[in-house]
Amino acid sequence: MAAAAPRILVLGGARSGKSRRAEQLVAEWLSRPPRRAVLLATAVAGDAGMAQRIARHQADRAQRLPQLACVEVGRDLPDALVRHSQPDALVVVDCLTLWLAQLMAPPQTAGALDVLDPAQCAAEIDRLSAALRAATGPVVLVSNEVGMGVTPLGELTREFMDTQGRMHQQLARQMTRVELVVAGRVLVLPPRAEEVLT
């Protein structure tokens, strides 16, 4: 029986090196042709600063990994993940944070997208979890770890932090490996406590 395709969740703070770590995983995967890789980009340019940030990421990636195809998916992440997954194609999602933000507080430039309530967000996360199970090839998910600082004062910000934390836990249960990137250094997180004790 063939081994299950790798599933890696890469977590880290802003400018921690998590996207660069995902690129390292892509380079390792592509080092054995005829493998392919595709990046599912979730960012939407809600303002000029974000547009510049996206353009910088695109230019840097194109220089470092010209063979990495890029597809902008916005909110359509679960369907895109299934659509692009193939046994010979690594799918990288960068990043889950921006995808969730679009569900909970879409930028005005995205048009008349509905703000999803907590139950609808949970349903979308369940759809993503199901898409991950249905994916036939390897997957790398990149996401910000936002829950390690002071609890925010704003209601929406607190709700976002809590929802993202629950999402990380739900998706981590499907991962073959979870990594935390801090200052460009990669820490491979151990299994859950209940997995260690059994």
XYZ file of C-alpha atoms in Angstrom:
198
model
C 0.000 0.000 0.000
C 1.361 3.438 -0.977
C 2.268 5.878 1.785
C -0.083 8.804 2.305
C 0.950 12.061 0.661
C 2.740 14.404 3.076
C 0.713 17.123 4.787
C 2.736 19.897 6.417
C 1.405 22.876 8.377
C 3.918 25.730 8.646
C 3.078 28.265 11.365
C 4.886 31.457 12.325
C 4.529 35.114 13.121
C 4.861 38.005 10.699
C 8.266 38.005 8.993
C 9.219 34.799 10.797
C 10.394 33.069 7.616
C 7.381 30.787 7.208
C 6.868 31.544 3.503
C 10.572 31.049 2.874
C 10.297 27.694 4.676
C 7.440 26.718 2.364
C 9.643 27.638 -0.596
C 12.377 25.356 0.764
C 9.860 22.514 0.867
C 8.857 23.309 -2.729
C 12.507 23.287 -3.852
C 13.045 19.899 -2.185
C 9.934 18.512 -3.879
C 10.902 19.860 -7.316
C 14.443 18.473 -7.046
C 13.066 15.143 -8.309
C 11.507 15.687 -11.762
C 8.970 15.425 -13.282
C 7.242 16.714 -10.174
C 5.248 19.953 -10.253
C 4.211 22.541 -7.664
C 1.465 25.128 -7.496
C 0.949 27.960 -5.033
C -2.622 28.840 -4.108
C -2.382 32.514 -3.118
C -5.171 33.825 -0.894
C -4.154 37.491 -0.597
C -6.396 40.272 -1.853
C -5.038 43.802 -2.222
C -7.317 45.750 0.098
C -5.085 48.841 0.077
C -1.965 50.213 -1.606
C 0.344 48.824 1.061
C -1.091 45.329 0.682
C -0.828 45.589 -3.113
C 2.874 46.425 -2.750
C 3.359 43.537 -0.334
C 1.730 41.086 -2.766
C 3.818 42.388 -5.672
C 7.011 42.017 -3.630
C 6.113 38.431 -2.698
C 5.354 37.610 -6.330
C 8.625 39.088 -7.573
C 10.699 37.354 -4.893
C 9.028 33.987 -5.561
C 9.428 34.322 -9.322
C 13.143 34.947 -8.858
C 13.726 32.103 -6.390
C 11.295 29.516 -7.787
C 10.380 30.333 -11.404
C 8.945 26.825 -11.870
C 6.340 27.351 -9.129
C 2.967 28.060 -10.738
C 0.797 30.597 -8.901
C -3.004 30.680 -8.835
C -4.896 33.412 -7.003
C -7.853 31.793 -5.263
C -9.207 34.330 -2.792
C -12.060 32.728 -0.851
C -12.362 29.722 -3.179
C -9.677 27.772 -1.326
C -11.375 24.407 -0.600
C -12.460 23.875 -4.213
C -9.113 25.100 -5.551
C -7.219 22.701 -3.305
C -9.104 19.694 -4.652
C -8.938 20.987 -8.229
C -5.149 21.424 -8.246
C -4.157 18.399 -6.168
C -2.430 15.602 -8.074
C -0.068 12.863 -6.859
C 2.848 14.498 -8.718
C 1.956 18.101 -7.760
C 2.719 19.758 -4.443
C 0.042 22.286 -3.497
C 1.154 25.151 -1.257
C -1.443 27.400 0.375
C -0.093 30.794 1.409
C -1.772 31.708 3.570
C -4.655 30.501 5.720
C -4.644 33.728 7.751
C -5.598 35.884 4.785
C -8.178 33.333 3.640
C -9.887 33.388 7.037
C -9.699 37.188 7.167
C -11.570 37.351 3.857
C -14.342 35.211 5.308
C -14.682 37.261 8.482
C -13.864 40.784 7.215
C -13.438 40.939 3.426
C -11.699 44.068 2.103
C -13.987 46.614 0.447
C -12.028 46.239 -2.788
C -13.208 42.613 -2.985
C -16.701 43.793 -3.940
C -19.925 42.779 -2.249
C -18.636 39.668 -0.492
C -20.668 38.584 2.503
C -19.168 38.658 5.971
C -19.606 35.153 7.337
C -20.915 34.592 10.843
C -19.115 32.154 13.199
C -21.228 29.159 12.125
C -20.599 29.896 8.440
C -16.861 30.287 9.091
C -16.824 26.952 10.909
C -18.589 25.371 7.918
C -15.961 26.786 5.530
C -13.166 25.460 7.734
C -14.906 22.067 7.678
C -15.007 22.305 3.863
C -11.271 23.024 3.833
C -10.654 20.081 6.151
C -12.667 17.826 3.823
C -10.761 19.161 0.810
C -7.515 18.312 2.554
C -8.725 14.748 3.085
C -9.755 14.536 -0.577
C -6.447 15.896 -1.910
C -4.499 13.191 -3.730
C -1.083 14.830 -3.548
C 1.156 16.516 -0.977
C 0.009 19.755 0.639
C 1.831 22.513 2.528
C -0.326 24.978 4.448
C 1.169 28.275 5.659
C -0.493 30.309 8.399
C 0.249 33.014 10.950
C 0.340 32.050 14.605
C -1.497 35.057 16.031
C -2.493 33.759 19.448
C 0.798 34.178 21.311
C 0.484 37.830 22.270
C -1.822 40.021 24.309
C -5.518 39.210 23.885
C -6.902 41.967 21.631
C -9.500 44.427 22.904
C -11.672 44.506 19.789
C -14.476 41.939 19.473
C -13.794 41.050 15.829
C -10.063 40.707 16.480
C -10.686 38.403 19.455
C -13.135 36.345 17.405
C -10.603 36.081 14.581
C -7.832 34.965 16.924
C -10.062 32.326 18.523
C -11.383 31.069 15.184
C -7.908 30.798 13.720
C -6.634 28.932 16.779
C -9.468 26.404 16.480
C -8.794 26.094 12.730
C -5.109 25.378 13.337
C -5.967 22.654 15.832
C -8.518 21.082 13.483
C -6.167 21.052 10.497
C -3.143 19.972 12.548
C -4.932 16.701 13.313
C -4.669 15.859 9.596
C -0.997 16.779 9.232
C 1.951 14.448 8.992
C 4.094 17.286 10.374
C 3.533 20.672 12.010
C 6.366 23.215 12.027
C 6.732 26.486 13.893
C 9.088 29.034 12.325
C 10.683 31.588 14.646
C 13.376 34.032 13.465
C 13.938 31.875 10.394
C 14.520 28.735 12.477
C 12.251 25.737 12.065
C 10.913 23.852 15.066
C 9.162 20.556 14.318
C 6.350 20.261 16.836
C 5.808 16.923 18.589
C 2.542 15.003 18.224
C -0.408 15.830 20.429
C -0.078 14.691 24.033
C -2.721 11.994 23.619
C -0.796 10.598 20.639
C 2.411 10.433 22.695
C 0.689 8.580 25.547
C -0.958 5.871 23.402
